[in-house]
Short mmCIF file of C-alpha atoms and ligand atoms in Angstrom, two decimals:
data_model
loop_
_atom_site.label_atom_id
_atom_site.label_comp_id
_atom_site.label_asym_id
_atom_site.label_seq_id
_atom_site.Cartn_x
_atom_site.Cartn_y
_atom_site.Cartn_z
CA MET A 1 -40.31 9.97 32.89
CA LYS A 2 -39.90 6.27 33.35
CA LYS A 3 -36.66 4.92 32.09
CA TYR A 4 -37.61 1.58 30.49
CA ASN A 5 -34.44 1.08 28.51
CA ILE A 6 -31.20 1.47 30.28
CA LEU A 7 -28.55 1.62 27.51
CA LEU A 8 -24.78 1.74 27.73
CA ASP A 9 -22.67 3.75 25.33
CA ALA A 10 -20.74 1.66 22.81
CA ASP A 11 -17.45 3.07 24.09
CA LYS A 12 -18.26 1.99 27.55
CA MET A 13 -18.55 -1.82 26.56
CA PRO A 14 -16.10 -3.72 28.82
CA ASP A 15 -12.98 -4.78 26.82
CA ALA A 16 -12.00 -7.72 29.24
CA TRP A 17 -13.84 -10.81 30.38
CA TYR A 18 -14.25 -11.44 34.09
CA ASN A 19 -12.73 -14.70 35.40
CA ILE A 20 -14.18 -15.90 38.72
CA MET A 21 -11.40 -18.40 39.46
CA PRO A 22 -9.23 -16.04 41.65
CA ASP A 23 -12.37 -15.36 43.71
CA MET A 24 -13.53 -18.87 44.25
CA PRO A 25 -14.18 -19.85 47.89
CA GLY A 26 -12.53 -23.13 49.03
CA GLN A 27 -10.82 -25.49 46.74
CA MET A 28 -12.36 -26.33 43.42
CA PRO A 29 -11.51 -29.88 42.42
CA PRO A 30 -9.66 -30.32 39.12
CA PRO A 31 -11.14 -32.06 36.05
CA LEU A 32 -9.76 -35.66 35.60
CA HIS A 33 -8.56 -37.52 32.61
CA PRO A 34 -11.36 -40.10 31.70
CA GLY A 35 -8.80 -42.91 31.37
CA THR A 36 -6.06 -42.33 34.00
CA ARG A 37 -8.35 -40.44 36.39
CA GLN A 38 -5.43 -38.09 37.16
CA PRO A 39 -5.79 -34.31 36.99
CA CYS A 40 -6.19 -33.23 33.31
CA GLY A 41 -3.35 -31.15 31.81
CA PRO A 42 -3.69 -28.79 28.85
CA GLU A 43 -2.17 -31.53 26.56
CA ASP A 44 -5.24 -33.72 27.34
CA LEU A 45 -7.56 -31.10 25.93
CA ALA A 46 -5.39 -30.38 22.85
CA PRO A 47 -6.97 -32.91 20.45
CA ILE A 48 -10.35 -31.06 20.64
CA PHE A 49 -9.68 -27.41 21.62
CA PRO A 50 -7.14 -24.85 20.29
CA MET A 51 -4.44 -23.74 22.78
CA PRO A 52 -5.72 -20.18 23.50
CA LEU A 53 -9.00 -21.61 24.70
CA ILE A 54 -7.27 -24.23 26.90
CA GLU A 55 -5.17 -21.45 28.39
CA GLN A 56 -8.43 -19.66 29.19
CA GLU A 57 -9.85 -22.84 30.64
CA VAL A 58 -7.12 -23.06 33.27
CA SER A 59 -6.45 -19.34 33.70
CA THR A 60 -6.37 -17.73 37.15
CA GLU A 61 -6.15 -14.16 35.78
CA GLN A 62 -8.95 -12.08 37.04
CA PHE A 63 -9.53 -10.25 33.71
CA ILE A 64 -8.76 -11.43 30.18
CA SER A 65 -8.64 -8.91 27.25
CA ILE A 66 -11.14 -9.30 24.50
CA PRO A 67 -9.48 -9.30 21.22
CA GLY A 68 -10.17 -6.42 18.90
CA GLU A 69 -11.63 -8.69 16.21
CA VAL A 70 -14.12 -10.09 18.75
CA MET A 71 -15.04 -6.67 19.97
CA ASP A 72 -15.75 -5.61 16.44
CA VAL A 73 -18.28 -8.47 16.10
CA TYR A 74 -19.67 -7.80 19.52
CA ARG A 75 -20.35 -4.31 18.50
CA LEU A 76 -23.07 -5.55 16.01
CA TRP A 77 -25.41 -5.94 18.99
CA ARG A 78 -23.59 -5.05 22.20
CA PRO A 79 -23.95 -3.48 24.65
CA THR A 80 -27.42 -5.20 25.12
CA PRO A 81 -30.14 -3.23 26.77
CA LEU A 82 -31.00 -3.59 30.44
CA ARG A 83 -34.71 -3.09 30.77
CA ARG A 84 -36.88 -2.11 33.78
CA ALA A 85 -40.00 -4.27 33.34
CA TYR A 86 -42.40 -1.49 34.73
CA ARG A 87 -45.25 -3.06 32.95
CA LEU A 88 -44.76 -6.46 34.33
CA GLU A 89 -44.39 -4.92 37.82
CA GLU A 90 -47.67 -3.17 37.45
CA ALA A 91 -49.43 -6.35 36.12
CA LEU A 92 -48.21 -8.14 39.24
CA GLY A 93 -49.05 -5.37 41.55
CA THR A 94 -45.64 -5.67 43.25
CA PRO A 95 -43.50 -3.12 45.05
CA ALA A 96 -40.46 -5.02 43.78
CA LYS A 97 -38.36 -3.53 40.96
CA ILE A 98 -37.78 -5.99 38.07
CA TYR A 99 -34.94 -5.51 35.73
CA TYR A 100 -33.88 -7.86 32.91
CA LYS A 101 -30.75 -8.01 30.72
CA ASN A 102 -32.04 -8.55 27.15
CA GLU A 103 -29.66 -10.99 25.35
CA SER A 104 -32.31 -11.75 22.77
CA VAL A 105 -31.23 -8.73 20.67
CA SER A 106 -28.20 -10.70 19.34
CA PRO A 107 -28.26 -11.83 15.72
CA SER A 108 -28.80 -15.38 16.89
CA GLY A 109 -31.51 -14.42 19.37
CA SER A 110 -29.68 -15.52 22.57
CA HIS A 111 -26.63 -15.14 24.70
CA LYS A 112 -24.85 -18.05 23.01
CA ILE A 113 -23.19 -15.93 20.37
CA ASN A 114 -21.14 -14.20 23.07
CA THR A 115 -18.95 -17.39 23.23
CA SER A 116 -19.41 -18.67 19.76
CA VAL A 117 -17.75 -15.60 18.16
CA ALA A 118 -14.77 -15.92 20.70
CA GLN A 119 -14.45 -19.58 20.15
CA ALA A 120 -14.53 -19.24 16.31
CA TYR A 121 -11.97 -16.44 16.51
CA TYR A 122 -9.50 -18.41 18.62
CA ASN A 123 -9.85 -21.48 16.46
CA LYS A 124 -9.37 -19.43 13.32
CA VAL A 125 -6.16 -17.71 14.56
CA SER A 126 -4.92 -21.21 15.55
CA GLY A 127 -5.23 -22.35 11.95
CA ILE A 128 -8.55 -24.29 12.21
CA ASN A 129 -11.18 -23.99 9.43
CA GLU A 130 -13.84 -26.35 10.68
CA LEU A 131 -15.73 -26.82 13.96
CA THR A 132 -18.21 -29.43 15.09
CA THR A 133 -20.72 -29.08 17.92
CA GLU A 134 -24.00 -30.29 19.47
CA THR A 135 -27.13 -28.23 20.00
CA GLY A 136 -30.20 -28.84 22.11
CA ALA A 137 -32.94 -26.30 21.21
CA GLY A 138 -30.87 -25.01 18.36
CA GLN A 139 -29.81 -21.74 19.95
CA TRP A 140 -26.23 -22.77 20.37
CA GLY A 141 -26.01 -24.41 16.88
CA THR A 142 -27.42 -21.12 15.41
CA ALA A 143 -24.81 -19.03 17.32
CA LEU A 144 -21.94 -21.16 16.22
CA SER A 145 -23.19 -21.25 12.60
CA ILE A 146 -23.33 -17.46 12.49
CA ALA A 147 -19.88 -17.15 14.13
CA CYS A 148 -18.40 -19.73 11.67
CA SER A 149 -19.81 -17.71 8.70
CA PHE A 150 -18.20 -14.46 10.06
CA PHE A 151 -14.87 -16.17 10.27
CA ASP A 152 -15.23 -18.13 7.08
CA MET A 153 -15.20 -21.56 8.71
CA LYS A 154 -17.15 -24.89 8.16
CA CYS A 155 -19.59 -25.92 10.80
CA THR A 156 -21.13 -29.26 11.61
CA VAL A 157 -24.02 -29.44 14.12
CA TYR A 158 -25.38 -32.55 15.89
CA MET A 159 -28.95 -31.57 16.85
CA VAL A 160 -30.78 -33.53 19.63
CA LYS A 161 -33.36 -35.50 17.81
CA VAL A 162 -36.41 -34.35 19.67
CA SER A 163 -35.58 -30.63 19.00
CA PHE A 164 -34.67 -31.50 15.46
CA GLU A 165 -38.24 -32.69 14.95
CA GLN A 166 -39.88 -29.93 17.13
CA LYS A 167 -37.99 -27.11 15.44
CA PRO A 168 -37.61 -27.49 11.74
CA TYR A 169 -36.93 -23.77 11.18
CA ARG A 170 -34.01 -23.83 13.53
CA ARG A 171 -32.31 -26.32 11.29
CA SER A 172 -33.12 -24.08 8.26
CA LEU A 173 -31.72 -21.21 10.13
CA MET A 174 -28.37 -22.96 10.76
CA GLU A 175 -28.25 -24.21 7.13
CA SER A 176 -28.86 -20.59 5.94
CA TYR A 177 -25.52 -19.68 7.55
CA GLY A 178 -23.84 -22.58 5.87
CA ALA A 179 -23.80 -25.24 8.57
CA GLN A 180 -24.54 -28.93 8.08
CA VAL A 181 -27.10 -30.24 10.48
CA PHE A 182 -27.68 -33.88 11.68
CA ALA A 183 -30.28 -35.26 13.98
CA SER A 184 -28.54 -36.94 16.89
CA PRO A 185 -27.98 -39.83 17.51
CA SER A 186 -27.04 -39.99 13.85
CA ASP A 187 -25.58 -42.53 11.46
CA ASN A 188 -22.38 -40.41 11.02
CA THR A 189 -20.41 -41.55 14.03
CA ASP A 190 -19.64 -44.76 15.60
CA ILE A 191 -20.94 -43.65 18.97
CA GLY A 192 -24.11 -42.35 17.36
CA ARG A 193 -24.85 -45.66 15.72
CA LYS A 194 -24.15 -47.46 19.09
CA MET A 195 -26.44 -45.08 21.04
CA ALA A 196 -29.15 -45.43 18.57
CA ALA A 197 -28.91 -49.26 18.68
CA ASP A 198 -28.77 -49.29 22.52
CA ASN A 199 -31.75 -47.02 22.93
CA PRO A 200 -34.24 -47.75 20.14
CA GLY A 201 -36.62 -44.71 19.55
CA THR A 202 -34.61 -42.41 21.74
CA THR A 203 -35.35 -38.65 21.70
CA GLY A 204 -31.69 -38.04 21.91
CA SER A 205 -30.07 -35.86 24.56
CA LEU A 206 -27.36 -33.24 24.83
CA GLY A 207 -25.06 -35.85 26.34
CA MET A 208 -25.45 -38.08 23.25
CA ALA A 209 -24.98 -35.11 20.72
CA ILE A 210 -21.81 -34.00 22.62
CA SER A 211 -20.30 -37.50 22.22
CA GLU A 212 -20.97 -37.40 18.49
CA ALA A 213 -19.45 -33.99 17.93
CA VAL A 214 -16.37 -34.94 20.09
CA GLU A 215 -15.90 -38.09 18.12
CA ALA A 216 -15.99 -36.10 14.87
CA ALA A 217 -13.22 -33.80 16.07
CA VAL A 218 -10.99 -36.55 17.69
CA LYS A 219 -11.15 -38.69 14.46
CA SER A 220 -10.30 -35.71 12.20
CA GLY A 221 -6.72 -35.94 13.23
CA GLY A 222 -6.52 -32.30 14.18
CA SER A 223 -8.19 -30.46 11.24
CA ILE A 224 -11.66 -30.25 13.00
CA LYS A 225 -11.95 -28.90 16.52
CA TYR A 226 -14.94 -29.27 18.83
CA SER A 227 -16.79 -26.24 20.22
CA LEU A 228 -19.02 -26.44 23.39
CA GLY A 229 -21.91 -23.95 24.03
CA SER A 230 -21.83 -24.07 27.82
CA VAL A 231 -20.37 -25.78 30.93
CA LEU A 232 -16.62 -25.16 30.53
CA ASN A 233 -14.79 -22.37 32.23
CA HIS A 234 -13.85 -20.53 29.02
CA VAL A 235 -17.54 -20.46 27.95
CA LEU A 236 -18.67 -18.98 31.24
CA LEU A 237 -15.72 -16.51 30.96
CA HIS A 238 -16.92 -15.23 27.52
CA GLN A 239 -20.45 -14.87 28.95
CA SER A 240 -19.26 -12.61 31.80
CA ILE A 241 -19.83 -9.57 29.46
CA ILE A 242 -23.45 -9.81 30.26
CA GLY A 243 -22.99 -9.21 33.96
CA GLU A 244 -20.21 -6.71 33.54
CA GLU A 245 -22.49 -4.56 31.30
CA ALA A 246 -25.37 -4.99 33.72
CA LYS A 247 -23.41 -3.70 36.60
CA LEU A 248 -22.51 -0.62 34.80
CA GLN A 249 -26.14 -0.24 33.67
CA MET A 250 -27.58 -0.74 37.24
CA ASP A 251 -25.08 1.63 38.59
CA SER A 252 -26.07 4.29 36.00
CA VAL A 253 -29.64 4.29 37.47
CA GLY A 254 -28.26 4.13 41.05
CA ASP A 255 -29.64 0.60 41.76
CA TYR A 256 -28.22 -2.76 42.69
CA PRO A 257 -29.82 -6.21 42.71
CA ASP A 258 -30.99 -7.96 45.89
CA ILE A 259 -31.93 -11.08 43.84
CA ILE A 260 -30.27 -12.40 40.69
CA ILE A 261 -32.03 -14.98 38.69
CA GLY A 262 -31.36 -17.01 35.48
CA CYS A 263 -32.34 -20.31 33.87
CA CYS A 264 -29.81 -23.07 34.10
CA GLY A 265 -29.04 -25.71 31.54
CA GLY A 266 -25.10 -26.01 31.40
CA GLY A 267 -25.02 -22.81 33.43
CA SER A 268 -23.48 -20.32 31.05
CA ASN A 269 -26.05 -17.58 30.75
CA TYR A 270 -26.67 -17.58 34.51
CA ALA A 271 -22.95 -17.44 35.30
CA GLY A 272 -22.49 -14.82 32.61
CA LEU A 273 -24.95 -12.53 34.42
CA ALA A 274 -24.25 -13.61 38.01
CA PHE A 275 -20.43 -14.03 38.31
CA PRO A 276 -19.38 -10.45 37.98
CA PHE A 277 -21.91 -9.64 40.92
CA ALA A 278 -20.80 -12.81 42.79
CA HIS A 279 -17.43 -10.94 43.08
CA ASP A 280 -19.10 -8.44 45.11
CA LYS A 281 -20.63 -10.98 47.48
CA LEU A 282 -17.40 -13.06 47.67
CA LYS A 283 -14.92 -10.12 48.08
CA GLN A 284 -17.06 -7.31 49.63
CA GLY A 285 -19.72 -9.25 51.52
CA LYS A 286 -22.68 -7.94 49.38
CA ASP A 287 -25.99 -9.55 50.35
CA ILE A 288 -27.32 -10.98 47.08
CA ASP A 289 -29.68 -14.00 46.70
CA PHE A 290 -28.46 -15.84 43.58
CA VAL A 291 -31.00 -18.17 42.15
CA ALA A 292 -30.32 -20.57 39.28
CA VAL A 293 -33.61 -22.04 37.80
CA GLU A 294 -33.85 -25.49 36.32
CA PRO A 295 -36.69 -27.68 34.95
CA THR A 296 -38.30 -30.19 37.25
CA ALA A 297 -37.94 -32.66 34.44
CA CYS A 298 -34.11 -32.34 34.63
CA PRO A 299 -33.33 -31.34 38.22
CA THR A 300 -29.50 -31.49 38.09
CA LEU A 301 -28.78 -28.86 40.89
CA THR A 302 -31.88 -29.75 43.08
CA ARG A 303 -31.83 -33.45 43.02
CA GLY A 304 -28.52 -34.68 41.61
CA PRO A 305 -25.57 -35.58 43.85
CA TYR A 306 -22.17 -33.61 43.73
CA ALA A 307 -19.85 -36.03 41.99
CA TYR A 308 -17.30 -36.53 39.26
CA ASP A 309 -19.09 -37.32 36.09
CA PHE A 310 -18.60 -37.31 32.31
CA GLY A 311 -19.96 -34.37 30.34
CA ASP A 312 -21.28 -36.70 27.72
CA THR A 313 -23.05 -40.01 27.32
CA GLY A 314 -20.25 -41.71 25.34
CA GLU A 315 -17.80 -41.06 28.23
CA MET A 316 -15.27 -39.25 25.98
CA THR A 317 -15.00 -35.90 27.92
CA PRO A 318 -12.84 -35.40 31.05
CA LEU A 319 -14.53 -36.21 34.38
CA LEU A 320 -15.81 -32.90 35.75
CA PRO A 321 -16.76 -32.17 39.47
CA GLN A 322 -20.41 -31.13 39.24
CA TYR A 323 -23.99 -31.90 40.20
CA THR A 324 -25.19 -34.59 38.00
CA LEU A 325 -28.14 -36.96 37.22
CA GLY A 326 -25.77 -39.36 35.55
CA HIS A 327 -24.44 -39.18 32.05
CA ASN A 328 -26.78 -41.75 30.86
CA PHE A 329 -29.90 -39.79 32.09
CA VAL A 330 -32.14 -38.91 29.27
CA PRO A 331 -34.53 -36.21 30.40
CA PRO A 332 -38.22 -36.14 29.21
CA GLY A 333 -38.69 -34.14 26.05
CA ILE A 334 -39.72 -30.82 27.52
CA HIS A 335 -39.66 -27.82 25.14
CA ALA A 336 -36.73 -26.07 26.92
CA GLY A 337 -34.29 -28.23 24.99
CA GLY A 338 -31.31 -26.08 26.18
CA LEU A 339 -32.10 -27.12 29.88
CA ARG A 340 -32.14 -30.89 29.10
CA TYR A 341 -28.54 -31.63 30.35
CA HIS A 342 -27.63 -34.13 33.00
CA GLY A 343 -24.85 -31.98 34.42
CA VAL A 344 -23.76 -28.40 35.03
CA ALA A 345 -20.76 -26.23 34.81
CA SER A 346 -18.16 -27.10 37.55
CA GLN A 347 -17.71 -23.34 38.59
CA LEU A 348 -21.50 -22.88 39.17
CA ALA A 349 -21.80 -26.25 40.95
CA HIS A 350 -18.91 -25.31 43.24
CA LEU A 351 -20.64 -22.00 44.17
CA VAL A 352 -23.92 -23.93 44.93
CA LYS A 353 -22.01 -26.43 47.01
CA GLU A 354 -20.37 -23.66 49.00
CA GLY A 355 -23.68 -21.98 49.66
CA VAL A 356 -22.95 -18.84 47.62
CA MET A 357 -25.79 -19.65 45.15
CA ARG A 358 -28.93 -21.69 45.22
CA ALA A 359 -31.23 -23.53 42.88
CA VAL A 360 -34.97 -24.02 42.32
CA ALA A 361 -36.91 -26.12 39.85
CA TYR A 362 -40.17 -25.50 37.95
CA HIS A 363 -42.57 -27.40 35.70
CA GLN A 364 -42.95 -26.21 32.20
CA ASN A 365 -46.53 -25.17 32.28
CA PRO A 366 -46.16 -22.51 35.03
CA CYS A 367 -43.11 -21.26 33.11
CA PHE A 368 -45.09 -20.91 29.82
CA GLU A 369 -47.86 -19.14 31.82
CA SER A 370 -45.35 -16.53 33.08
CA ALA A 371 -43.75 -16.34 29.63
CA LEU A 372 -47.07 -15.22 28.13
CA LEU A 373 -47.73 -12.70 31.00
CA PHE A 374 -44.23 -11.31 30.24
CA ALA A 375 -44.88 -11.19 26.47
CA LYS A 376 -48.18 -9.36 26.96
CA CYS A 377 -46.53 -6.82 29.17
CA GLU A 378 -43.03 -6.45 27.70
CA GLY A 379 -43.76 -7.44 24.16
CA ILE A 380 -41.15 -10.16 23.68
CA ILE A 381 -41.81 -13.86 23.34
CA PRO A 382 -39.31 -15.59 25.54
CA ALA A 383 -37.42 -18.79 24.66
CA PRO A 384 -38.78 -21.66 26.68
CA GLU A 385 -35.57 -21.81 28.48
CA THR A 386 -35.86 -18.23 29.41
CA SER A 387 -39.35 -18.70 30.73
CA HIS A 388 -37.97 -20.58 33.70
CA ALA A 389 -36.07 -17.43 34.82
CA ILE A 390 -39.16 -15.30 34.31
CA ARG A 391 -41.32 -17.71 36.49
CA ALA A 392 -38.85 -17.41 39.25
CA ALA A 393 -38.65 -13.59 38.95
CA VAL A 394 -42.41 -13.43 38.94
CA ASP A 395 -42.52 -15.63 42.16
CA ALA A 396 -39.90 -13.38 43.82
CA ALA A 397 -41.88 -10.30 42.81
CA LEU A 398 -45.14 -11.79 44.25
CA LYS A 399 -43.34 -12.64 47.49
CA CYS A 400 -42.43 -8.97 47.77
CA LYS A 401 -46.03 -8.16 47.23
CA GLU A 402 -46.99 -10.33 50.16
CA SER A 403 -44.23 -8.95 52.44
CA GLY A 404 -44.44 -5.42 51.18
CA GLU A 405 -40.73 -5.37 50.56
CA SER A 406 -39.46 -3.36 47.48
CA LYS A 407 -36.56 -5.59 46.45
CA THR A 408 -34.70 -5.20 43.33
CA ILE A 409 -34.78 -8.34 41.10
CA LEU A 410 -32.49 -8.78 38.14
CA PHE A 411 -32.82 -11.67 35.76
CA ASN A 412 -31.28 -12.73 32.48
CA PHE A 413 -33.57 -12.72 29.46
CA SER A 414 -31.29 -15.29 27.69
CA GLY A 415 -33.14 -15.60 24.41
CA HIS A 416 -36.37 -15.09 22.42
CA GLY A 417 -38.65 -17.74 21.32
CA HIS A 418 -39.37 -16.90 17.79
CA PHE A 419 -38.36 -20.42 16.63
CA ASP A 420 -40.22 -22.12 19.48
CA MET A 421 -43.86 -21.46 18.43
CA THR A 422 -44.65 -25.19 18.40
CA ALA A 423 -44.05 -25.09 22.08
CA TYR A 424 -46.46 -22.08 22.55
CA GLN A 425 -49.02 -23.81 20.37
CA ALA A 426 -48.79 -26.94 22.53
CA TYR A 427 -49.15 -24.78 25.64
CA LEU A 428 -52.08 -22.79 24.39
CA GLY A 429 -53.71 -26.11 23.26
CA GLN A 430 -53.16 -27.41 26.90
CA GLN A 431 -51.10 -30.28 25.45
CA LEU A 432 -47.89 -29.69 27.54
CA GLU A 433 -47.09 -32.38 30.06
CA ASP A 434 -45.45 -31.75 33.32
CA TYR A 435 -43.09 -34.56 34.23
CA GLU A 436 -42.72 -35.44 37.95
CA LEU A 437 -39.69 -37.70 38.07
CA ASP A 438 -39.96 -40.75 40.36
CA GLN A 439 -36.81 -41.19 42.45
CA GLU A 440 -36.61 -44.61 40.85
CA ILE A 441 -36.07 -43.00 37.38
CA LEU A 442 -33.50 -40.61 38.78
CA ASP A 443 -31.72 -43.43 40.46
CA LYS A 444 -31.28 -45.32 37.16
CA GLY A 445 -29.35 -42.29 35.82
CA ILE A 446 -27.46 -41.71 38.98
CA ALA A 447 -26.25 -45.34 38.89
CA SER A 448 -24.29 -44.41 35.73
CA ILE A 449 -22.11 -41.93 37.69
CA PRO A 450 -18.63 -43.49 37.93
CA GLN A 451 -17.19 -44.09 41.50
CA VAL A 452 -14.47 -41.52 41.58
CA ASP A 453 -12.98 -40.11 44.77
CA PHE A 454 -12.25 -36.40 45.13
CA PRO A 455 -8.54 -35.76 45.32
CA GLY A 456 -7.10 -35.08 48.85
C1 LIG B 501 -32.18 -19.22 25.27
C2 LIG B 501 -31.41 -20.22 26.09
N1 LIG B 501 -31.24 -19.94 27.42
C3 LIG B 501 -30.65 -20.70 28.24
C4 LIG B 501 -30.02 -21.82 27.72
C5 LIG B 501 -29.26 -22.82 28.66
O1 LIG B 501 -27.96 -22.92 28.48
P1 LIG B 501 -27.01 -22.17 29.57
O2 LIG B 501 -27.37 -22.82 30.98
O3 LIG B 501 -25.70 -22.74 29.19
O4 LIG B 501 -27.16 -20.87 29.52
C6 LIG B 501 -30.13 -22.12 26.36
C7 LIG B 501 -29.36 -23.41 25.83
O5 LIG B 501 -29.52 -23.77 24.65
C8 LIG B 501 -30.76 -21.28 25.46
O6 LIG B 501 -30.94 -21.56 24.21
#
């Protein structure tokens, strides 16, 4: 009998997160203070994050225990299923084996809640009762809204304007959990008003929304903290539970991935799946092809330079070593709002720079095409972000069909698309545009990258 669903017993759920820092090849450059341009210390992050998260941000411990209170919440939906996509394999006629880790079964519908629960918990035990954040597609804002309601906290969300308009039910969803939601750039913050005045008619961007949320936290004088849904080390750490579970599940069916694929916005879902396997490549020499997939409309890893840049448009965050299109770059309004980010996580950027991982980029139309094939075979409507991973998995499987190789492909099904039906409607109505970015447009964004030398 075919085993479609590879489940992990609840008592086998890992109880510590995997931290890739001790395994990192070469020297990863430190984040720099935006003013002094000297390496950032924990005290520089204290105005916006609670100390336990700052400690995780700089930790070099290989494993960090997951608190019991967080484990209890995780148990509402974890361990998530690993699925063998037999029906997709058959439809493609490929000898490849395709597996996907289904993070869409969470209450918020995506992987984002793996870190929002942890972040809300650490803030709560640090005496914080209110969090502020940004959201692109609305998946992260939803995840933080749910986490804040679990821990009885207030939540304010700055939602990128184009997504606020494209996805009205996402807003209602966040409000249902008690969050307050503003379209960004908004009138609420100094930086929001300035960005709106400087960019009339702007669609907004994650970089702008982050600046607004950070300003709200900084100006609260300590009562409100900021929470980020991707990019930072502690976020990637919390997501490692995805890959840790997947390793146990692959092992339980006697298989191991040759290719590991995930869509990449800030890098958290991909890192979450990939990093625990990257340990095997870095420490045991396993031969794994790691592929991060981004949109052609926001080609951070494939066309951006490796440089120090701000994480936000308003230049409030530390300078992070990363691939970047420039913190002023505003990507076209593709439907994968969660992938519209000018930069990427430093840890992932470092692994790409070191040649441990690689990146590819796809236009949105071929991604939606593969998403619908997937939906018809496997039954789940993917989030537009997730459709990028599916496209790359489909292409890898078709390559195996050509070569006759039976490779094992594993990808992260980061979220479902139940609140993204306007996007599917537009695709079905052939109204989706594929944006080919001229180098001239990219150069404008890249010109906003500050001139900062790497230490040493
Ligand atoms: C479903 C889904 N997948 C992927 C992403 C991209 O973020 P990250 O690269 O941090 O996983 C998002 C971000 O909003 C998302 O909602």
